Coordinates of C-alpha atoms and ligand atoms in Angstrom, one line a residue:
M1 CA 3.5 5.2 -7.9
C2 CA 6.8 5.6 -9.5
G3 CA 10.0 4.6 -7.7
I4 CA 12.9 7.0 -7.3
V5 CA 16.5 6.3 -6.3
G6 CA 19.4 8.7 -6.0
Y7 CA 23.0 7.9 -5.0
V8 CA 26.2 9.9 -4.4
G9 CA 29.5 8.2 -3.5
A10 CA 33.0 9.6 -3.2
A11 CA 34.6 10.8 -6.5
S12 CA 36.6 7.5 -6.8
D13 CA 33.5 5.4 -6.2
E14 CA 32.3 4.0 -9.5
T15 CA 29.4 1.9 -8.2
A16 CA 26.5 4.5 -8.5
L17 CA 24.9 2.8 -11.5
G18 CA 24.9 -0.6 -9.8
V19 CA 23.4 0.9 -6.6
V20 CA 20.7 2.7 -8.5
M21 CA 19.8 -0.3 -10.6
E22 CA 19.6 -2.5 -7.5
G23 CA 17.4 0.1 -5.9
L24 CA 15.1 0.2 -8.9
A25 CA 14.8 -3.6 -8.8
R26 CA 13.5 -3.3 -5.2
L27 CA 11.2 -0.4 -6.1
E28 CA 9.8 -1.8 -9.3
Y29 CA 6.6 -2.8 -7.5
R30 CA 5.8 0.9 -7.4
G31 CA 5.4 1.1 -11.2
Y32 CA 6.7 -0.8 -14.2
D33 CA 5.7 1.2 -17.3
S34 CA 9.3 2.2 -18.0
A35 CA 12.6 2.7 -16.3
G36 CA 15.5 5.0 -16.7
V37 CA 18.7 6.3 -15.2
A38 CA 20.9 9.4 -15.4
V39 CA 24.6 9.3 -14.6
L40 CA 27.0 12.1 -14.4
D41 CA 30.0 11.7 -16.6
G42 CA 32.5 14.5 -16.7
D43 CA 31.0 17.4 -18.5
H44 CA 27.7 15.7 -19.5
V45 CA 24.8 13.8 -18.1
E46 CA 24.1 10.5 -19.8
V47 CA 20.4 9.4 -19.8
R48 CA 19.3 5.9 -20.7
K49 CA 15.6 4.9 -20.5
R50 CA 13.3 2.2 -21.9
S51 CA 9.6 1.6 -21.9
G52 CA 8.4 -1.6 -20.2
K53 CA 9.9 -3.4 -17.2
L54 CA 13.4 -2.8 -15.7
A55 CA 14.7 -5.8 -17.6
N56 CA 14.4 -3.8 -20.9
L57 CA 16.6 -1.1 -19.4
R58 CA 19.1 -3.6 -18.0
A59 CA 19.4 -5.3 -21.4
D60 CA 20.0 -2.0 -23.1
I61 CA 22.7 -1.0 -20.6
D62 CA 24.3 -4.5 -20.9
A63 CA 24.4 -4.0 -24.7
R64 CA 25.7 -0.4 -24.5
P65 CA 27.4 0.1 -21.1
L66 CA 27.2 3.4 -19.4
P67 CA 30.4 5.1 -18.0
P68 CA 31.4 4.3 -14.4
T69 CA 30.2 7.1 -12.1
A70 CA 29.8 8.1 -8.5
T71 CA 26.5 10.0 -8.9
A72 CA 23.3 8.6 -10.4
I73 CA 19.6 8.8 -10.2
G74 CA 17.0 6.3 -11.4
H75 CA 13.3 6.0 -11.9
T76 CA 10.7 3.3 -12.5
R77 CA 7.4 4.7 -13.8
W78 CA 3.7 4.4 -13.4
A79 CA 2.4 6.5 -16.3
T80 CA 0.2 9.5 -15.7
H81 CA 1.0 12.2 -18.2
G82 CA 1.8 10.6 -21.6
G83 CA 1.8 6.9 -22.4
P84 CA 4.4 4.4 -21.4
T85 CA 6.9 5.1 -24.2
D86 CA 10.7 5.5 -24.3
T87 CA 10.4 9.3 -24.7
N88 CA 8.0 9.7 -21.9
A89 CA 10.2 7.6 -19.6
H90 CA 12.2 9.5 -16.9
P91 CA 14.8 11.0 -16.5
H92 CA 14.1 14.2 -18.4
R93 CA 16.6 16.8 -19.3
G94 CA 16.1 20.5 -18.7
G95 CA 17.3 23.6 -20.4
A96 CA 18.7 24.2 -23.9
D97 CA 22.0 22.5 -23.1
G98 CA 20.4 19.5 -21.4
R99 CA 23.0 19.5 -18.6
L100 CA 20.5 18.8 -15.9
A101 CA 18.3 15.7 -15.5
V102 CA 15.2 15.2 -13.4
I103 CA 13.1 12.3 -12.2
H104 CA 9.6 12.8 -10.7
N105 CA 6.8 11.0 -8.8
G106 CA 3.4 12.7 -8.6
I107 CA 1.5 15.2 -10.7
I108 CA 2.3 18.8 -11.5
E109 CA -1.1 20.3 -11.7
N110 CA -0.2 23.6 -13.3
F111 CA 2.1 21.9 -15.9
H112 CA 0.0 23.2 -18.8
A113 CA 0.2 26.8 -17.9
L114 CA 4.0 26.5 -17.2
K115 CA 4.5 24.7 -20.5
T116 CA 2.7 27.4 -22.5
E117 CA 4.9 30.0 -20.8
L118 CA 8.1 28.0 -21.5
L119 CA 7.2 27.3 -25.1
A120 CA 6.7 31.1 -25.6
Q121 CA 10.3 31.5 -24.2
G122 CA 11.6 29.0 -26.8
A123 CA 11.8 25.8 -24.7
V124 CA 11.8 22.6 -26.7
F125 CA 9.9 19.6 -25.4
S126 CA 10.4 16.0 -26.5
S127 CA 7.8 14.3 -24.3
E128 CA 4.2 14.7 -23.2
T129 CA 5.1 14.6 -19.5
D130 CA 4.6 17.1 -16.8
T131 CA 8.0 16.1 -15.5
E132 CA 9.8 17.7 -18.5
V133 CA 8.1 20.9 -17.6
A134 CA 9.6 20.7 -14.1
A135 CA 13.0 20.0 -15.7
H136 CA 12.8 23.2 -17.8
V137 CA 11.6 25.3 -14.8
L138 CA 14.5 23.9 -12.7
A139 CA 17.0 24.5 -15.5
A140 CA 15.9 28.1 -15.9
E141 CA 16.3 28.6 -12.1
Y142 CA 19.7 27.0 -12.2
D143 CA 20.8 29.4 -15.0
R144 CA 19.6 32.3 -12.7
T145 CA 21.1 31.0 -9.4
G146 CA 24.0 28.8 -10.4
D147 CA 23.2 26.4 -7.5
L148 CA 21.1 23.3 -7.7
T149 CA 19.6 23.6 -4.2
A150 CA 18.7 27.2 -4.7
A151 CA 17.3 26.3 -8.1
M152 CA 15.1 23.6 -6.6
L153 CA 13.8 26.0 -3.9
A154 CA 12.9 28.5 -6.6
A155 CA 11.4 25.9 -8.8
V156 CA 9.1 24.2 -6.2
A157 CA 7.7 27.7 -5.5
R158 CA 6.3 27.7 -9.1
L159 CA 5.0 24.1 -9.1
Q160 CA 1.5 23.1 -7.9
G161 CA 0.4 19.6 -7.1
A162 CA 2.1 16.6 -5.4
F163 CA 5.6 15.7 -6.3
T164 CA 8.9 14.2 -5.4
L165 CA 11.7 15.5 -7.6
L166 CA 15.3 14.5 -7.8
A167 CA 17.8 16.4 -9.9
V168 CA 21.5 16.3 -10.9
H169 CA 23.5 18.8 -12.8
V170 CA 26.9 18.4 -14.6
D171 CA 28.3 21.5 -12.9
Q172 CA 27.7 19.9 -9.5
P173 CA 29.1 16.3 -9.6
G174 CA 28.7 14.6 -6.3
V175 CA 25.4 16.3 -5.5
V176 CA 21.8 15.1 -5.8
V177 CA 19.0 17.4 -4.8
G178 CA 15.5 16.2 -3.9
A179 CA 12.2 17.9 -3.0
R180 CA 9.0 16.5 -1.7
R181 CA 5.5 17.8 -1.4
N182 CA 2.8 15.2 -0.6
S183 CA 4.8 12.5 -2.1
P184 CA 7.3 10.1 -0.5
L185 CA 11.1 10.6 -0.2
V186 CA 13.5 9.2 2.4
V187 CA 17.2 9.6 2.9
G188 CA 19.6 6.6 3.4
L189 CA 22.6 7.5 5.5
G190 CA 25.8 5.6 4.4
E191 CA 29.5 5.7 5.2
G192 CA 31.0 8.0 2.6
A193 CA 27.9 7.7 0.5
N194 CA 24.3 8.8 0.8
Y195 CA 21.1 7.7 -0.8
L196 CA 17.6 9.0 -1.6
G197 CA 14.6 6.7 -2.3
S198 CA 10.9 6.6 -2.5
D199 CA 11.1 4.2 0.4
V200 CA 13.8 2.5 2.3
A201 CA 13.8 -0.5 0.0
A202 CA 15.7 1.7 -2.4
F203 CA 18.8 1.4 -0.3
I204 CA 18.2 -1.4 2.2
G205 CA 21.0 -3.5 0.6
H206 CA 23.5 -0.8 1.7
T207 CA 22.3 0.9 4.9
R208 CA 19.5 0.5 7.5
E209 CA 20.0 4.1 8.8
A210 CA 17.5 6.5 7.4
L211 CA 16.3 10.0 7.8
E212 CA 12.6 10.9 7.6
L213 CA 11.8 14.0 5.6
G214 CA 8.8 16.2 6.3
Q215 CA 6.4 17.8 3.8
D216 CA 7.6 20.7 1.7
Q217 CA 11.3 20.1 2.2
V218 CA 14.4 20.1 0.0
V219 CA 17.3 17.8 0.7
T220 CA 20.8 18.0 -0.7
I221 CA 23.0 15.0 -0.5
T222 CA 26.8 14.7 -1.1
P223 CA 29.0 11.7 -0.2
T224 CA 29.6 13.1 3.3
S225 CA 26.7 15.4 4.0
V226 CA 22.9 15.6 4.1
S227 CA 21.2 19.0 4.5
V228 CA 17.5 19.7 4.7
V229 CA 15.7 23.0 4.3
G230 CA 12.0 23.8 4.2
F231 CA 10.5 25.3 1.0
D232 CA 11.0 28.6 2.8
G233 CA 14.8 28.0 2.8
R234 CA 15.1 27.6 6.6
P235 CA 17.2 24.6 7.8
V236 CA 15.3 21.8 9.4
E237 CA 16.3 18.6 11.2
G238 CA 15.0 15.3 9.7
R239 CA 14.2 12.5 12.1
R240 CA 16.7 9.7 12.1
Y241 CA 15.6 6.1 12.5
H242 CA 16.8 2.5 12.1
V243 CA 15.0 0.3 9.7
D244 CA 13.9 -2.8 11.5
W245 CA 14.1 -5.2 8.5
D246 CA 16.9 -6.1 6.2
A247 CA 17.5 -6.8 2.5
A248 CA 16.7 -10.5 3.0
A249 CA 13.1 -9.6 4.0
A250 CA 12.7 -7.9 0.6
T251 CA 13.7 -10.9 -1.4
K252 CA 11.6 -13.8 -2.6
G253 CA 13.6 -16.2 -0.3
G254 CA 13.2 -19.2 -2.6
Y255 CA 9.5 -18.6 -3.4
P256 CA 8.3 -18.3 -7.0
S257 CA 6.7 -14.9 -6.2
F258 CA 6.6 -12.3 -3.5
M259 CA 2.9 -12.9 -3.2
A260 CA 3.4 -16.6 -2.5
K261 CA 6.0 -15.7 0.2
E262 CA 3.8 -13.0 1.7
I263 CA 0.8 -15.3 2.0
D264 CA 3.0 -17.8 3.9
E265 CA 4.3 -15.0 6.2
Q266 CA 0.8 -14.3 7.4
P267 CA 1.0 -16.1 10.7
H268 CA 4.1 -14.1 11.5
A269 CA 2.6 -10.8 10.4
V270 CA -0.3 -11.3 12.8
A271 CA 1.9 -12.6 15.7
D272 CA 4.3 -9.6 15.2
T273 CA 1.5 -7.1 15.2
L274 CA 0.2 -8.5 18.5
L275 CA 3.7 -8.7 20.0
G276 CA 4.4 -6.5 23.0
R277 CA 1.0 -5.0 23.1
T278 CA -0.3 -6.8 26.2
K279 CA 0.8 -7.1 29.8
E280 CA 1.2 -10.5 31.4
D281 CA -2.3 -10.2 32.8
G282 CA -3.6 -9.7 29.3
E283 CA -4.3 -5.9 29.7
L284 CA -3.7 -4.1 26.4
V285 CA -1.0 -1.4 26.4
L286 CA -0.9 0.9 23.4
D287 CA 1.3 3.6 25.0
E288 CA 2.8 4.1 21.6
L289 CA -0.4 5.8 20.5
R290 CA 0.5 8.9 22.6
V291 CA -3.1 9.9 22.8
S292 CA -4.5 10.6 26.2
E293 CA -6.9 8.0 27.6
D294 CA -9.4 10.9 28.3
A295 CA -9.3 11.9 24.6
L296 CA -10.1 8.3 23.6
R297 CA -12.8 8.0 26.2
A298 CA -14.4 11.1 24.8
V299 CA -14.8 9.6 21.3
T300 CA -18.4 9.5 20.2
K301 CA -17.9 8.3 16.7
V302 CA -15.3 6.4 14.8
V303 CA -14.8 6.9 11.0
I304 CA -12.4 4.6 9.2
V305 CA -10.9 5.9 5.9
A306 CA -9.0 3.7 3.5
C307 CA -8.8 2.4 -0.1
G308 CA -8.9 -1.0 -1.7
T309 CA -8.0 -3.9 0.5
A310 CA -7.3 -1.6 3.4
S311 CA -10.9 -0.4 3.2
Y312 CA -12.1 -4.0 3.6
A313 CA -9.9 -4.3 6.7
G314 CA -11.8 -1.2 7.8
M315 CA -15.2 -2.9 7.1
V316 CA -14.2 -5.8 9.3
A317 CA -13.2 -3.3 12.0
K318 CA -16.6 -1.6 11.9
Y319 CA -18.4 -4.8 12.9
A320 CA -15.9 -5.4 15.7
I321 CA -15.6 -1.9 17.0
E322 CA -19.3 -1.3 17.2
H323 CA -19.9 -4.7 18.8
W324 CA -17.1 -4.3 21.4
T325 CA -17.4 -0.6 22.3
R326 CA -21.0 0.4 21.2
I327 CA -19.4 3.5 19.6
P328 CA -20.9 4.1 16.2
C329 CA -18.4 3.4 13.5
E330 CA -18.5 4.3 9.8
V331 CA -16.2 3.1 7.0
E332 CA -15.6 5.2 4.0
L333 CA -13.5 5.1 0.9
A334 CA -11.0 7.8 1.5
H335 CA -11.5 9.5 -1.9
E336 CA -15.3 9.8 -1.2
F337 CA -14.8 11.1 2.4
R338 CA -12.6 13.9 1.3
Y339 CA -15.0 15.4 -1.3
R340 CA -18.3 15.3 0.5
D341 CA -19.3 17.1 3.6
P342 CA -18.7 14.6 6.4
V343 CA -20.1 15.2 9.8
V344 CA -17.0 15.2 11.9
D345 CA -16.0 17.0 15.1
R346 CA -13.4 16.9 17.8
H347 CA -15.0 13.9 19.4
T348 CA -14.8 12.0 16.2
L349 CA -11.9 9.5 15.9
V350 CA -10.8 9.2 12.2
V351 CA -8.8 6.0 11.7
S352 CA -6.9 5.7 8.4
V353 CA -5.7 2.3 7.3
S354 CA -2.8 2.1 4.8
Q355 CA 0.0 -0.4 4.2
S356 CA 2.2 2.1 2.4
G357 CA 1.3 5.1 4.4
E358 CA 1.5 7.0 1.1
T359 CA -1.8 6.5 -0.6
M360 CA -2.7 10.0 -1.7
D361 CA -6.5 9.5 -1.4
T362 CA -6.1 8.4 2.2
L363 CA -3.6 11.1 3.0
M364 CA -6.0 13.8 1.7
A365 CA -8.8 12.3 3.8
V366 CA -6.6 12.5 6.9
K367 CA -5.7 16.1 6.2
H368 CA -9.4 16.9 5.7
A369 CA -10.3 15.2 9.0
H370 CA -7.6 17.3 10.7
E371 CA -9.1 20.5 9.3
L372 CA -12.4 19.5 10.7
G373 CA -10.9 19.1 14.1
A374 CA -11.1 15.3 14.4
L375 CA -8.6 13.1 16.3
T376 CA -6.7 11.1 13.7
I377 CA -5.0 7.7 14.2
S378 CA -3.2 5.9 11.4
I379 CA -2.8 2.2 11.1
C380 CA 0.2 1.8 8.9
N381 CA 2.9 -0.7 7.9
T382 CA 5.6 1.7 6.7
H383 CA 7.8 3.6 9.1
G384 CA 8.7 7.1 8.0
S385 CA 5.8 7.3 5.6
T386 CA 3.6 10.4 5.2
I387 CA 0.2 9.3 6.6
P388 CA 1.5 8.6 10.1
R389 CA 3.3 11.9 10.1
E390 CA 0.1 13.7 9.2
S391 CA -1.9 11.9 11.9
D392 CA -2.1 12.6 15.6
A393 CA -1.0 9.1 16.4
V394 CA 0.0 5.8 14.7
L395 CA -0.5 2.2 15.5
Y396 CA 2.1 0.3 13.3
T397 CA 1.3 -3.1 11.8
H398 CA 4.4 -5.3 11.8
A399 CA 3.9 -7.3 8.6
G400 CA 7.4 -6.5 7.3
P401 CA 7.9 -5.2 3.7
E402 CA 5.0 -6.1 1.4
V403 CA 6.4 -6.2 -2.2
A404 CA 3.6 -7.9 -4.3
V405 CA 1.2 -5.4 -5.6
A406 CA -1.7 -7.5 -4.3
S407 CA -1.9 -7.0 -0.6
T408 CA -2.1 -10.1 1.6
K409 CA -0.1 -10.2 4.8
A410 CA -0.7 -6.4 5.2
F411 CA -4.5 -7.1 5.1
L412 CA -4.3 -9.6 8.0
A413 CA -2.0 -7.3 9.9
Q414 CA -4.4 -4.3 9.4
I415 CA -7.4 -6.3 10.6
T416 CA -5.3 -7.4 13.7
A417 CA -4.4 -3.8 14.4
C418 CA -8.0 -2.7 14.0
Y419 CA -9.0 -5.3 16.5
L420 CA -6.3 -4.0 18.9
L421 CA -7.6 -0.5 18.6
G422 CA -11.2 -1.6 19.1
L423 CA -10.4 -3.7 22.1
Y424 CA -8.3 -0.9 23.6
L425 CA -11.3 1.5 23.3
A426 CA -13.5 -1.2 24.9
Q427 CA -10.9 -1.7 27.7
L428 CA -10.9 2.1 28.4
R429 CA -14.7 2.0 28.7
G430 CA -14.4 -0.5 31.6
G431 CA -17.1 -2.8 32.9
T432 CA -18.3 -5.7 30.8
Q433 CA -16.7 -4.2 27.7
A434 CA -13.3 -4.5 29.4
D435 CA -14.1 -8.2 30.2
T436 CA -15.0 -8.8 26.6
A437 CA -11.8 -7.2 25.5
A438 CA -9.7 -9.5 27.7
A439 CA -11.5 -12.6 26.5
V440 CA -11.1 -11.6 22.8
M441 CA -7.4 -10.9 23.4
R442 CA -6.9 -14.4 24.6
E443 CA -8.4 -15.8 21.4
L444 CA -6.6 -13.3 19.2
R445 CA -3.3 -14.8 20.4
E446 CA -4.3 -18.2 19.1
M447 CA -4.9 -16.8 15.5
P448 CA -1.4 -17.2 14.1
E449 CA -1.5 -20.9 14.8
K450 CA -5.0 -21.2 13.2
I451 CA -3.8 -19.2 10.1
Q452 CA -1.0 -21.7 9.8
T453 CA -3.5 -24.6 9.9
V454 CA -5.4 -23.0 7.0
L455 CA -2.2 -22.6 5.0
D456 CA -1.3 -26.2 5.6
R457 CA -4.6 -27.3 4.1
M458 CA -4.4 -25.4 0.8
E459 CA -3.6 -28.3 -1.6
R460 CA -7.2 -28.8 -2.7
V461 CA -7.8 -25.1 -3.2
R462 CA -4.7 -25.0 -5.5
E463 CA -6.2 -28.0 -7.5
I464 CA -9.5 -26.2 -7.8
A465 CA -7.8 -23.0 -9.0
R466 CA -5.7 -24.8 -11.6
F467 CA -8.8 -26.6 -12.8
M468 CA -10.6 -23.2 -13.2
A469 CA -7.9 -21.4 -15.1
D470 CA -10.2 -20.8 -18.1
T471 CA -13.1 -19.5 -15.9
R472 CA -14.4 -16.1 -17.1
S473 CA -16.4 -15.1 -14.0
V474 CA -16.4 -15.9 -10.3
L475 CA -18.8 -14.6 -7.6
F476 CA -18.1 -14.3 -3.9
L477 CA -20.8 -14.1 -1.2
G478 CA -20.4 -13.4 2.4
R479 CA -22.4 -12.0 5.3
H480 CA -21.5 -10.0 8.4
V481 CA -17.7 -10.0 8.5
G482 CA -17.7 -12.5 5.7
F483 CA -19.0 -9.7 3.4
P484 CA -15.7 -7.7 3.3
V485 CA -13.9 -11.1 2.9
A486 CA -16.0 -11.7 -0.2
L487 CA -15.1 -8.3 -1.5
E488 CA -11.5 -9.0 -0.9
G489 CA -11.7 -12.4 -2.6
A490 CA -13.2 -10.7 -5.7
L491 CA -10.6 -7.9 -5.7
K492 CA -7.7 -10.4 -5.5
L493 CA -9.0 -12.3 -8.5
K494 CA -9.6 -9.2 -10.6
E495 CA -6.3 -7.7 -9.7
I496 CA -3.9 -10.6 -10.4
A497 CA -5.9 -13.0 -12.6
Y498 CA -7.8 -10.4 -14.7
I499 CA -11.0 -12.4 -14.2
H500 CA -14.4 -10.7 -13.8
A501 CA -15.3 -11.2 -10.2
E502 CA -17.9 -9.6 -7.9
G503 CA -18.4 -9.8 -4.1
F504 CA -21.8 -9.5 -2.7
A505 CA -23.5 -9.4 0.7
A506 CA -25.3 -12.8 0.6
G507 CA -28.5 -11.2 1.7
E508 CA -28.4 -8.8 -1.3
L509 CA -28.4 -11.6 -3.8
K510 CA -32.2 -11.9 -4.1
H511 CA -32.4 -8.1 -4.8
G512 CA -30.8 -8.4 -8.2
P513 CA -27.4 -10.2 -8.5
I514 CA -29.0 -13.7 -8.4
A515 CA -29.9 -13.1 -12.0
L516 CA -26.2 -13.6 -12.8
I517 CA -26.5 -17.3 -11.7
E518 CA -26.5 -19.7 -14.6
P519 CA -25.6 -23.3 -14.8
G520 CA -21.9 -23.8 -13.9
Q521 CA -21.3 -20.3 -12.5
P522 CA -18.7 -20.7 -9.8
V523 CA -19.6 -19.0 -6.5
F524 CA -17.5 -18.9 -3.3
I525 CA -19.5 -18.6 -0.2
V526 CA -17.9 -17.5 3.1
V527 CA -20.1 -19.1 5.7
P528 CA -20.3 -17.6 9.2
G529 CA -19.6 -20.0 12.0
P530 CA -22.7 -21.7 13.5
A531 CA -22.1 -19.6 16.6
T532 CA -22.7 -16.3 14.7
P533 CA -25.6 -14.4 16.3
H534 CA -29.0 -13.8 14.7
E535 CA -29.1 -17.3 13.0
L536 CA -26.9 -15.9 10.2
H537 CA -25.4 -19.3 9.6
A538 CA -28.8 -20.8 8.8
K539 CA -29.6 -17.8 6.5
V540 CA -26.4 -18.2 4.5
V541 CA -27.0 -22.0 4.2
S542 CA -30.4 -21.0 2.7
N543 CA -28.6 -18.7 0.3
I544 CA -26.3 -21.5 -0.8
Q545 CA -29.4 -23.6 -1.5
E546 CA -31.0 -20.8 -3.5
I547 CA -28.0 -20.5 -5.9
R548 CA -27.4 -24.2 -6.2
A549 CA -31.0 -24.7 -7.2
R550 CA -30.2 -22.3 -10.1
G551 CA -27.1 -24.3 -11.2
A552 CA -24.3 -22.5 -9.4
R553 CA -21.1 -24.4 -8.6
T554 CA -20.8 -23.8 -4.9
L555 CA -17.3 -23.5 -3.3
V556 CA -18.0 -23.2 0.4
I557 CA -15.6 -21.9 3.1
A558 CA -16.9 -23.3 6.4
E559 CA -15.7 -24.0 9.9
D560 CA -14.5 -27.4 10.9
G561 CA -17.5 -29.5 12.1
D562 CA -20.1 -27.4 10.2
E563 CA -21.9 -30.3 8.6
A564 CA -25.0 -28.2 7.6
V565 CA -23.3 -26.9 4.4
V566 CA -22.2 -30.3 3.1
P567 CA -25.4 -31.3 1.2
F568 CA -25.3 -28.0 -0.8
A569 CA -21.6 -27.7 -1.5
D570 CA -19.7 -28.8 -4.5
E571 CA -16.5 -28.2 -2.5
V572 CA -16.0 -27.5 1.2
I573 CA -12.9 -25.6 2.2
R574 CA -12.4 -26.0 5.9
V575 CA -11.0 -23.4 8.4
P576 CA -10.6 -23.9 12.2
A577 CA -13.5 -22.8 14.3
T578 CA -13.2 -19.3 15.9
S579 CA -15.4 -16.6 17.3
P580 CA -17.3 -14.9 14.5
L581 CA -15.6 -11.5 14.6
L582 CA -12.1 -13.0 14.2
A583 CA -13.0 -15.3 11.3
P584 CA -11.8 -13.0 8.5
L585 CA -8.2 -13.7 9.5
L586 CA -8.9 -17.3 8.5
T587 CA -11.5 -17.2 5.8
V588 CA -9.7 -14.8 3.5
V589 CA -6.6 -17.1 3.2
P590 CA -8.1 -19.7 0.8
L591 CA -9.3 -16.8 -1.4
Q592 CA -5.8 -15.4 -1.6
V593 CA -4.3 -18.8 -2.4
F594 CA -7.1 -19.4 -5.0
A595 CA -6.3 -16.1 -6.8
L596 CA -2.6 -16.7 -6.7
E597 CA -2.8 -20.2 -8.1
L598 CA -5.2 -19.4 -10.8
A599 CA -3.2 -16.4 -12.0
T600 CA -0.1 -18.5 -11.9
A601 CA -1.8 -21.2 -14.0
K602 CA -2.7 -18.5 -16.5
G603 CA 1.0 -17.7 -16.7
L604 CA 0.6 -14.1 -15.4
D605 CA 3.0 -12.0 -13.4
V606 CA 1.3 -12.2 -10.0
D607 CA 3.6 -9.7 -8.3
Q608 CA 3.3 -7.0 -11.0
P609 CA -0.2 -7.1 -12.4
R610 CA -1.0 -4.9 -15.4
N611 CA -1.9 -1.2 -15.0
L612 CA -1.3 -1.3 -11.2
A613 CA 1.3 0.0 -8.8
K614 CA 1.8 -0.8 -5.2
S615 CA 1.7 2.6 -3.8
V616 CA -0.9 4.9 -5.3
T617 CA 0.5 8.4 -4.8
V618 CA -1.8 10.3 -7.1
E619 CA -5.5 11.2 -6.5
Ligands
LIG701 O1 -1.0 1.3 0.8 P1 -2.5 1.2 1.0 O2 -2.8 0.2 2.0 O3 -3.0 2.5 1.4 O4 -3.1 0.8 -0.3 C1 -4.5 0.8 -0.5 C2 -4.9 0.1 -1.8 O5 -4.3 0.8 -2.9 C3 -4.4 -1.3 -1.8 O6 -4.9 -2.1 -0.7 C4 -4.8 -2.0 -3.1 O7 -6.2 -2.2 -3.2 C5 -4.1 -3.4 -3.2 N1 -3.5 -3.5 -4.5 C6 -5.0 -4.5 -3.1 O8 -4.4 -5.8 -3.2

């Protein structure tokens, strides 16, 4: 939530505003309630900010150009404290002279107490934000210390909560100081220029060399130096890394939206996540985990923590991991796990799933699991992000940058990585479980091609979606691994098309939700393949009959060759046959395409749906 960019070039470099605006465009997916910049111009700091999307700020700057400068910071906001207005937009000035400007991501929990104290000292506030409080605290510390880094160190000692802060001061042109606590910040290393960003997208157009910062660190960048200290003031070394994607990967590449592009990239996302993780004989090698095989063999329980779409990937994983390993597996929303009293010990493996690696709820769950002594593994798509750093080990998904707020390719990559982890645990257990793992791996390698087949067949789904543009409610049913797929189909539709949608376990329908069925009610049914154990296929076919008898319009997702569904389906959407546990990689695709097409037909911004942000860094 909130995107942050900072840039410092040599004194003669006048590109800072352009660099920061470009970074904001790439970070806008993190929040789009308002945008603003601060540029250093001689003896004053010029701040320009506008509510609404970045385009509003751009238009304002075009109409009233800002001075050329070598030092700038910029912010795109997802509102927490104070509505999405011009005055609440960042940057905020601090101190009576307003010679310092601050941008912020996160929440300062003790802002009220600090504000009361500052008001008593005569501070004047123009916004309702917690950020302006931080700006005044920082300005007071600057007046005391005369140095922005020292002031930041003193200020963070007074702030509680989670925050990333960037600050500039007119007395120190050519310097940007940042601080992070439980909120993201990375450094981009340039030639004669340096960058700060909420993630590498902020500067990917200029450098692919980055420096990872740890928690509770303050960083000071100048055109030629980067220095990092802990909140205790001691120097620390950041970890340098090369970003394995480039600016082109973060563009729409000719597609009308990032979401459309990312749906089409799914075969690659799955293939790349599988790449290099098996030997020639099919044996899985996950050396990168750096957890001893003995520790993994000693695991007696798996708990998966995640939020939103990532939690549905976790639900798919539960079915697979229990089936392949016979280790009990629970899935829990990260924000619920943290605040109850979970039974976790050193033989519990807590797996977090997160595309961004910054979701605060998931991060807090991982920290809690650590405190309880669990072994923690993160499945994550973003190098240098916080959750992998806070985990004992990480298994990266290789979906590439996901820009659309609605997660698609990351979901498929997460499911794939969960499968890999489950199969690896099965392989370690040996015997028939290892044989099963080898057989599943063979089939998993065929999935990118099958996903492509589904994508190639989507024309009818698009037609159905356009036809349903005025629909007010859609239900989604699934069973077994089709249940999380139904939940994901409903979430996608709510999220980008603003249509009321519910996902149900098909078996649960008769316990209440069937009362929602009235003539014409559209219902998607994710049908398990006929090979699914326990006659589940037949049971779901019965469920379809039950709702059709009550007037539902049935949109059935079924395997090629499954003729049993035909008499009860108003539409049949076909996916290639596959073994039951792998089916979510195929069956979810039509639901993503349906949501995308319907939202597009309604004229909505599918990449930046209202009220949402890509990376949820507040609890
Ligand atoms: O970055 P994460 O995977 O941790 O994000 C978790 C959820 O916030 C995310 O999946 C969210 O539900 C998406 N907007 C769904 O499309």
